[in-house]
XYZ file of C-alpha atoms in Angstrom:
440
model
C -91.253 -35.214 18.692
C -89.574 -35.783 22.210
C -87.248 -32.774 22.133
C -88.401 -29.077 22.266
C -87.873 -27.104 19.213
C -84.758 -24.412 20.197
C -83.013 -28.044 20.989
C -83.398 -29.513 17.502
C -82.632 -25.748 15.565
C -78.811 -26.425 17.409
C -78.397 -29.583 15.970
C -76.241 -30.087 13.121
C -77.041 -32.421 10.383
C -75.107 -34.754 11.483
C -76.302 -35.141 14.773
C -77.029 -38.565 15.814
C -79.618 -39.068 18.823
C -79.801 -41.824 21.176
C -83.334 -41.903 23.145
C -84.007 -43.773 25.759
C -85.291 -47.208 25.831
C -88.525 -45.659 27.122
C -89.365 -43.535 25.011
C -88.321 -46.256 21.542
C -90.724 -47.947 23.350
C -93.947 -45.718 23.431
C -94.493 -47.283 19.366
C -97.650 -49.331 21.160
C -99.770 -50.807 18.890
C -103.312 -49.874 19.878
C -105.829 -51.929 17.502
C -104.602 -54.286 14.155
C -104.517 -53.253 10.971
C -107.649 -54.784 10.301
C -110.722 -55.877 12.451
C -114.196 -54.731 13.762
C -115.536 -53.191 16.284
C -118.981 -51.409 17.319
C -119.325 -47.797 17.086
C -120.015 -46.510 21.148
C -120.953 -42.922 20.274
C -119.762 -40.288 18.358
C -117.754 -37.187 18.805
C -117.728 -34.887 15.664
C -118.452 -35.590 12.156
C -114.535 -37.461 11.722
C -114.229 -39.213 15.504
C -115.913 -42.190 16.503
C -115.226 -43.844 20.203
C -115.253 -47.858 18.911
C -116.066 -50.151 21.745
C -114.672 -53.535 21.906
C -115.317 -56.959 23.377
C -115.096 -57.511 27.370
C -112.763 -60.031 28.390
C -113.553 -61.867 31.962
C -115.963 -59.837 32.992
C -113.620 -56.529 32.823
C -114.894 -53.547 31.347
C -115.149 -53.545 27.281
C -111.781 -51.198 25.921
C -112.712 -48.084 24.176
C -110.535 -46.388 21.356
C -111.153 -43.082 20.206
C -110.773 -43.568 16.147
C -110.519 -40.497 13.947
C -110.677 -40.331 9.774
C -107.889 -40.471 7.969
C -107.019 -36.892 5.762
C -110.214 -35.601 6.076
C -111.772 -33.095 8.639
C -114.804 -32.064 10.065
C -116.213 -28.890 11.387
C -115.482 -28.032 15.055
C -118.240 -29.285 17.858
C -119.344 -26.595 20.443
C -117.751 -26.403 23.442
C -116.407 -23.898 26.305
C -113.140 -23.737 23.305
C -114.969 -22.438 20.998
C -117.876 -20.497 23.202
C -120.542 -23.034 23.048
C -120.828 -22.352 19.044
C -120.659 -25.083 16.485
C -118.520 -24.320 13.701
C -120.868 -24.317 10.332
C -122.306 -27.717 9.790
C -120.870 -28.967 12.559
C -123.575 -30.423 14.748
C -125.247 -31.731 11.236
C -121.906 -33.545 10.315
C -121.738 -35.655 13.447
C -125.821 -36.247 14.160
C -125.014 -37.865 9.987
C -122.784 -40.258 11.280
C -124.091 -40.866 14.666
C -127.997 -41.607 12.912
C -125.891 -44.207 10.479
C -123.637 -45.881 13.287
C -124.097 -45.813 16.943
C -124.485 -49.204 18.026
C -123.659 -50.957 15.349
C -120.804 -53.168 14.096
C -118.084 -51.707 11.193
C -114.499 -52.639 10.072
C -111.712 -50.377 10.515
C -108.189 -50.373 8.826
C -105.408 -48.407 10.570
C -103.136 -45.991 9.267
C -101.560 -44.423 12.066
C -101.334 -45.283 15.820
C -99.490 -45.210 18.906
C -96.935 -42.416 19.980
C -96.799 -40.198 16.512
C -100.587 -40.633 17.052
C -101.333 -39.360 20.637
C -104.337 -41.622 22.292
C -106.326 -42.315 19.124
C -106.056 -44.248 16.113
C -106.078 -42.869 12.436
C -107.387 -44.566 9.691
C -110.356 -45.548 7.778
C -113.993 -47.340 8.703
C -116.461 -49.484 6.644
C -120.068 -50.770 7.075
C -122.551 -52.149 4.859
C -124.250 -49.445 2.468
C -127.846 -49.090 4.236
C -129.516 -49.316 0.504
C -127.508 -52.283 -0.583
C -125.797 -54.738 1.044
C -123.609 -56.028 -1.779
C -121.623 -52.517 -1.139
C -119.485 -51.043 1.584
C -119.089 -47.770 2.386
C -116.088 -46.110 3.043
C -117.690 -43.791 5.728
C -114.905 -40.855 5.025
C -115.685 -40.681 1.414
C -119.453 -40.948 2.137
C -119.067 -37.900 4.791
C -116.782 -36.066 2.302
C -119.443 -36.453 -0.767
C -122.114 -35.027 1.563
C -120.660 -32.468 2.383
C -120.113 -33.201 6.199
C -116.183 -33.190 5.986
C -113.565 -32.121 3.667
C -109.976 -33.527 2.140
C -107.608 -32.310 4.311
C -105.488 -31.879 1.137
C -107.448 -30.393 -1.272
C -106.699 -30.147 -4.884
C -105.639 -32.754 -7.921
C -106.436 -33.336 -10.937
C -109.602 -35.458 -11.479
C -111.354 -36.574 -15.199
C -114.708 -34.916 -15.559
C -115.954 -38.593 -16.358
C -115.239 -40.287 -13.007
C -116.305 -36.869 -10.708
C -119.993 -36.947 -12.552
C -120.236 -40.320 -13.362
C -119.845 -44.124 -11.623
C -117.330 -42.349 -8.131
C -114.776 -44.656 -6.730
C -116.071 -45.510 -2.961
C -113.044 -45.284 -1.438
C -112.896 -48.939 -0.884
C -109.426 -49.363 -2.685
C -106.199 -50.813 -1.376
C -103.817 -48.063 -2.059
C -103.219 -44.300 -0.894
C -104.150 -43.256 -4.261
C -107.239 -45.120 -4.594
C -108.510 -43.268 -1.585
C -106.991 -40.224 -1.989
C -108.569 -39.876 -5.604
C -112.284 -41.126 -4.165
C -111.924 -37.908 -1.535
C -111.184 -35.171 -4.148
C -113.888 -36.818 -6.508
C -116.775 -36.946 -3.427
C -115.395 -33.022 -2.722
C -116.139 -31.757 -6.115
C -119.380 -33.787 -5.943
C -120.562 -31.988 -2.364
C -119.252 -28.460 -3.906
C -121.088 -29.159 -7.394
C -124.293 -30.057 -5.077
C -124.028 -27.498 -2.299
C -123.984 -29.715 -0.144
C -123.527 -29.753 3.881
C -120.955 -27.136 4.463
C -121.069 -25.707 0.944
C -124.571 -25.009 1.318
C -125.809 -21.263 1.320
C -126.557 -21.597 5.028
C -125.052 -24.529 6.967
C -126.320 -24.935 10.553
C -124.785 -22.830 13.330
C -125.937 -23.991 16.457
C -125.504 -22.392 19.847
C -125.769 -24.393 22.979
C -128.187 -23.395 25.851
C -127.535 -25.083 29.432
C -130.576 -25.367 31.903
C -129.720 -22.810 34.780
C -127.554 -20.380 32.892
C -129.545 -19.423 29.678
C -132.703 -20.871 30.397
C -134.610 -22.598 33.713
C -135.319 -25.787 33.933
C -138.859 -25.545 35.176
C -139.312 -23.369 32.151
C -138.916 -25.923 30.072
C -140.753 -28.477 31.747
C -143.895 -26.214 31.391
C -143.058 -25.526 27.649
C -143.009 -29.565 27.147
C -146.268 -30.379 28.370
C -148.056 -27.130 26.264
C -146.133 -27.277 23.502
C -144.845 -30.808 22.762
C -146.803 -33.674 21.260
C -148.233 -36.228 24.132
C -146.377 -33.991 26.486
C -142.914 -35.821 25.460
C -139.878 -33.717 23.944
C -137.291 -35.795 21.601
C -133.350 -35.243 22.992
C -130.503 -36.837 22.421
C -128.511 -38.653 25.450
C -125.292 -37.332 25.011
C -123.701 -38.153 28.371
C -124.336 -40.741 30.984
C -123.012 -39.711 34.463
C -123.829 -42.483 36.042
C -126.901 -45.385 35.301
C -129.894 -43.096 36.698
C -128.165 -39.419 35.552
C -127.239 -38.331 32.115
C -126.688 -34.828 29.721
C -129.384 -34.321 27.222
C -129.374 -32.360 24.142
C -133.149 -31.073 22.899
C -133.590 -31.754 19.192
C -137.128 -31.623 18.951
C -138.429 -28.881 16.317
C -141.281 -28.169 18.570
C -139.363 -26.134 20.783
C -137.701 -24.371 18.065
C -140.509 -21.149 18.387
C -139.821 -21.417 22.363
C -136.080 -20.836 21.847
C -135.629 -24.129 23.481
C -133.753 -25.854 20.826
C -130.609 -27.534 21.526
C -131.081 -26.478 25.122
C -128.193 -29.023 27.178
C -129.593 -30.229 30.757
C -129.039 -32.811 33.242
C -131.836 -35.191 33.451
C -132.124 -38.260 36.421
C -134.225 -40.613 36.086
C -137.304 -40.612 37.538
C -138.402 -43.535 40.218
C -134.497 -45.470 40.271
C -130.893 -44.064 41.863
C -127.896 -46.066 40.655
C -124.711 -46.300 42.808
C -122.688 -43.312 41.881
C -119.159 -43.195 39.884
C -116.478 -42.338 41.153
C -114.251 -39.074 40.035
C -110.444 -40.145 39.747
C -109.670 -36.548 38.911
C -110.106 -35.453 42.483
C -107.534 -35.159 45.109
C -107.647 -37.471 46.562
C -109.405 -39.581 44.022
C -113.308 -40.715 44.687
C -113.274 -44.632 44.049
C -117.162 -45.853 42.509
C -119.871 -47.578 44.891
C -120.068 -51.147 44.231
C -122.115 -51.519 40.659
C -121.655 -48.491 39.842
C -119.549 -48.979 36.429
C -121.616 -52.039 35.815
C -124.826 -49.887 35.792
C -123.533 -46.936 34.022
C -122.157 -49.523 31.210
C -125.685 -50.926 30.764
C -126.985 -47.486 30.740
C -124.678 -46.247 28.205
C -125.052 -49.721 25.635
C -129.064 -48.814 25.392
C -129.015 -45.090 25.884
C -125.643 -43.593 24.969
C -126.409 -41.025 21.481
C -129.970 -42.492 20.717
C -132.372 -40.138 20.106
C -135.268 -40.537 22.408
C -138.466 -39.304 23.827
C -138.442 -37.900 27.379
C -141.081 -37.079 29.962
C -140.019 -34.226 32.185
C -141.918 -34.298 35.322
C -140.023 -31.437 37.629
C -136.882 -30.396 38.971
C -134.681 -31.284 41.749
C -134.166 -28.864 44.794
C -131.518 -26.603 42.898
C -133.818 -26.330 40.149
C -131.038 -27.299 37.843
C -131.199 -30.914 37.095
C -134.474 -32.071 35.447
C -136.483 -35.400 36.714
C -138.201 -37.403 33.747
C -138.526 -41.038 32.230
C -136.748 -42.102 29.038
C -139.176 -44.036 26.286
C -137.201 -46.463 24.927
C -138.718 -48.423 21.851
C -137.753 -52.002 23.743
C -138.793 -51.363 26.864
C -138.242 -49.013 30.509
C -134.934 -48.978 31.297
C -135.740 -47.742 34.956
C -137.508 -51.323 35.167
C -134.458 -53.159 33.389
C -132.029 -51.522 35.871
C -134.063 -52.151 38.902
C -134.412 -55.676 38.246
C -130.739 -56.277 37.604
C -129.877 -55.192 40.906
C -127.877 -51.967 39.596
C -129.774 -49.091 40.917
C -132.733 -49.201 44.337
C -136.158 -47.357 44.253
C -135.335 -42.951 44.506
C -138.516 -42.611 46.615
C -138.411 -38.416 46.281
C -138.409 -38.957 42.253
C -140.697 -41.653 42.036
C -143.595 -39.314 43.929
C -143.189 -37.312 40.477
C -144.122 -39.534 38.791
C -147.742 -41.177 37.180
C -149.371 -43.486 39.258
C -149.844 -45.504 36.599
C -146.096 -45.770 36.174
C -145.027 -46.961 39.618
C -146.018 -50.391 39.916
C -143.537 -51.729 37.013
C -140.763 -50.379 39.228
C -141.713 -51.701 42.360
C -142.341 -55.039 40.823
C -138.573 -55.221 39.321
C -136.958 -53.811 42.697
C -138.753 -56.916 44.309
C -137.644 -59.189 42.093
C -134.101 -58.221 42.554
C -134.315 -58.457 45.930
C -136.007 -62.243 46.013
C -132.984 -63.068 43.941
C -130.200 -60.874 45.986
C -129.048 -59.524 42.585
C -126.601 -56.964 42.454
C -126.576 -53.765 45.031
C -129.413 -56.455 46.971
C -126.604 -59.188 47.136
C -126.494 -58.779 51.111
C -130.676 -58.322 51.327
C -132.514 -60.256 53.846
C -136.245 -59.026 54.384
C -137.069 -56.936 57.338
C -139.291 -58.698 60.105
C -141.382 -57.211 62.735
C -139.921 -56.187 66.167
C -143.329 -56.217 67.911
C -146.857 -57.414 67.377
C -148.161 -58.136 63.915
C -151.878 -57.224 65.326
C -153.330 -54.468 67.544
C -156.347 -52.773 68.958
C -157.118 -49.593 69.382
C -158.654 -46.215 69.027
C -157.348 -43.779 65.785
C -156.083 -40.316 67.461
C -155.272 -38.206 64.704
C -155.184 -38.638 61.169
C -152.345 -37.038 59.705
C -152.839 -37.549 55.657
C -154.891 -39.822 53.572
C -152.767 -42.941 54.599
C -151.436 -42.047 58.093
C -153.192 -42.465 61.474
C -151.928 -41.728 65.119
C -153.520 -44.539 67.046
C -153.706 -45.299 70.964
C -153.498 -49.077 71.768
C -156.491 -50.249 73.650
C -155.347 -50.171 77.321
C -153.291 -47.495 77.272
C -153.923 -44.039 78.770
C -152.880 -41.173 76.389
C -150.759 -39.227 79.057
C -147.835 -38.998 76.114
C -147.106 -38.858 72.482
C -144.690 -41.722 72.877
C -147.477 -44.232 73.585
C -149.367 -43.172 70.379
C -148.439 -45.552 67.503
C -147.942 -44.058 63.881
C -149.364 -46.509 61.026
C -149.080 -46.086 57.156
C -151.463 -48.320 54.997
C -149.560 -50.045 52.764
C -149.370 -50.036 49.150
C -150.558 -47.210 48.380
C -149.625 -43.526 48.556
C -152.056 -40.475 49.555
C -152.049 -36.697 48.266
C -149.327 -34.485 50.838
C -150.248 -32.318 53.170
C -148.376 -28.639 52.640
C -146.067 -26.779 54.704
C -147.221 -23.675 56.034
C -143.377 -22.763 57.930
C -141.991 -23.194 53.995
C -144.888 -22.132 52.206
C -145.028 -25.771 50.285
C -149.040 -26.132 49.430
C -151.237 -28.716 49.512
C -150.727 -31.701 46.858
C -153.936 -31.891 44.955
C -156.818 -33.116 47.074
C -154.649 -33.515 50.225
C-alpha cells in the first residue's frame, strides 16, 4: 500500500520489507468496535458523517462512516457533471428522512490506514414500526432497492428469499453476507429503487448559472403554497448562510426543481468561518464555529420551509427565513449572542417579523452573551432635549431641524433626528434609478 506498483513487480518472493516506524504506525484506531453515535447528515445512500460527544467544551469529532460490501449510486457533483447516477438522490434522501439527528449503533469492520479517513462497517437503529427490532440499515437499503451487494451472487433457498428474511443483525460474515443477497433478490423480484423501470435521474441547477435567483423568488410567491417553497439545507457556511436544495413538487412545472442556491438569513449575520485552505490561511471571528455548530445541530439535512424575500447585490445569493417546527432560529441565534442584527436583510423582511429579533438581540446584549461579551450601552454626547424649528423632512421618520437660537447660515448647524422604533417607506434614487419604496 506504501510502495508504488513498478517497485513491488521487482520484488522477488522472498523479499522481506522493513517500513518505517511511521508508517507501522498509521494502524490508528478511529472509533471501537462497538458504540453509538448520532447520525450528523448524510452523504449518499452508503455514507453517513456520525457526530460524537464534545469533550470540554471542544468541538464534537465527526467520522465519516461508510457500509460495509454494499454500494450506492453516485451523488451529483462537478465529477460526474452535476448528474445523479440512477436512484441516486432517492437512495440518500431514504436514509437521511430515517436518520439525521438521531442516535444508532455502529460495529466496525475496517478502519484506520487500509481504510483512508473513514470507517467501514455496519449501523443499527430501532425499526420505526417496531421497537422490539433493529435494523441493520445496509440490508434495509439493499432490500429497497437503494444499494446493492458489492458481491453479488450465491446461492440462496427460495424459502428464506420469499419468506421470514434474515435482518442482517447476525454475528458472523455469513450471517450478513447471506441477509444482503436475500434483500437483493427481494428489491430485483419487487422492482424496486434502482431496479425500477425508471429510477430518478436528477440534474442539479445552481442560482446564477442555470437559473436567476430573482426568478425564483417570483415563482415562490405565485406558485408555492403560503408563498413558502420546501428545500433541503444541505450546507451551512457559516450560522446565518447555508446551500439549499429545492424539493418542493410545486416547482416541478417551473423547471425549478432541485435548483441549488445560497440562502442568508434574513434579519441576523453570524461571525464568519474561517477558510484554512487559503494561503495564507483565514482563522474564524470569535463565535464563529460555535454559531455555525448550533446552526448545523437544528438545520443541517432537515427538510424545511423557506421564505425568499430578495436577493443580495450580485443577485446570486437569496435572502429568506427558515420555518422551523420548534421555533425561529434567527431569534435563537440572536439571543445566544452568536450572530448581531444584518440591518440591510432585515428591511426585507415583514414588519410583523422584526420585533422577535430585536427583542433577542437585546436580550443578549443585557446579558453580554457571546459576540456582546465586551457591550456597554451607548450614552448621549450632548443634550437629551432640544427646541427648535423642523427644516426639511427627508423621509417618513427623518427631520432636518434648526435649534432654537441658531441662525441657519450652514448645514452643519442643522441637526438630523430619526424617530425611534420604527422604520418609514425609502425614498428612491434618481442618480441609480432605485424607485420609491411603496408609499415613500
Amino acid at each position: 500500500e506504501y510502495l508504488p506498483q513498478r517497485v513491488i513487480n521487482r520484488l522477488s518472493p522472498s523479499t522481506i520489507l522493513i517500513l518505517p516506524q511511521s508508517i507501522t504506525n498509521t494502524m490508528v484506531t478511529i472509533l471501537p468496535n462497538r458504540g453509538s453515535a448520532k447520525i450528523k447528515s448524510v452523504l449518499s445512500g452508503d455514507t453517513v458523517v456520525l457526530l460524537g460527544r464534545s469533550a470540554g467544551g471542544a468541538r464534537a469529532p465527526e467520522v465519516t462512516f461508510t457500509f460495509e460490501r454494499v454500494t450506492a449510486p453516485r451523488m451529483a457533483s462537478k465529477a460526474n457533471s452535476n448528474v445523479d447516477d440512477p436512484g441516486a438522490f432517492s437512495s440518500r434522501e431514504w436514509l437521511r428522512n430515517l436518520c439525521v439527528g438521531k442516535t444508532v449503533t455502529f460495529e466496525t469492520r475496517k478502519q484506520g490506514a487500509t481504510a483512508g479517513d473513514r470507517v467501514y462497517g455496519l449501523l443499527f437503529m430501532v425499526d420505526p414500526t417496531d421497537e422490539t427490532n433493529q435494523w441493520n440499515l445496509s440490508v434495509e437499503s439493499v432490500r429497497r432497492g437503494f444499494c446493492t451487494p458489492k458481491v453479488l451472487g450465491g446461492d440462496v433457498p427460495d424459502t428464506e428469499a420469499n419468506g421470514d428474511a434474515p435482518n442482517g443483525t447476525g454475528d458472523t460474515v455469513e450471517d450478513y453476507e447471506k441477509a444482503l443477497q436475500i434483500a437483493y433478490k427481494e428489491a430485483q423480484n419487487g422492482r424496486l429503487g434502482i431496479h425500477s423501470g425508471k429510477p430518478l435521474v436528477r440534474k442539479l441547477m445552481n442560482a446564477g448559472d442555470e437559473f436567476e435567483a430573482m426568478t425564483l423568488v417570483d415563482k415562490v410567491k405565485r406558485i408555492c403554497t403560503n408563498g413558502s417553497v420546501s428545500c433541503v439545507i444541505e450546507y451551512i457556511f457559516d450560522g446565518s448562510r447555508f446551500r439549499c436544495i429545492v424539493t418542493d413538487p410545486e416547482l416541478e412545472t417551473a423547471g425549478l426543481l432541485y435548483g441549488s442556491f445560497t440562502l442568508i438569513l434574513a434579519g441576523v449575520a453570524c461571525p464568519r468561518v474561517g477558510n484554512p485552505r487559503l494561503n495564507p490561511p483565514t482563522p474564524s471571528e470569535p463565535f464563529a464555529d460555535a454559531a455555525r455548530e448550533f446552526t448545523e445541530l437544528r438545520l443541517l439535512q432537515r427538510e424545511l420551509k423557506v421564505t425568499l424575500n430578495g436577493t443580495d447585490k450580485s443577485g446570486v445569493c437569496l435572502v429568506g427565513t427558515v420555518h422551523h417546527p420548534r421555533g425561529n432560529i434567527g431569534a435563537e441565534l440572536l439571543k445566544n449572542g452568536l450572530g448581531r442584527i444584518s440591518d440591510w436583510t432585515i428591511r426585507m423582511m415583514a414588519p410583523g417579523d422584526v420585533p422577535p429579533l430585536r427583542i433577542a438581540e437585546n436580550a443578549a446584549k443585557r446579558g453580554n452573551i457571546g459576540v456582546f461579551e465586551n457591550y456597554t450601552p451607548p450614552t448621549l454626547t450632548g443634550a437629551s432635549e432640544f427646541m427648535g424649528t423642523v427644516v426639511e423632512v427627508l423621509s417618513g421618520d427623518t427631520l432636518m431641524i434648526l435649534p432654537s437660537g441658531e441662525t441657519y447660515d450652514d448645514e452643519s448647524k442643522l441637526k438630523k433626528v430619526s424617530l425611534a422604533s420604527i422604520r418609514a417607506p425609502r425614498a428612491g434614487n434618481e442618480r441609480t434609478g432605485k424607485p420609491d419604496e411603496p408609499y415613500a
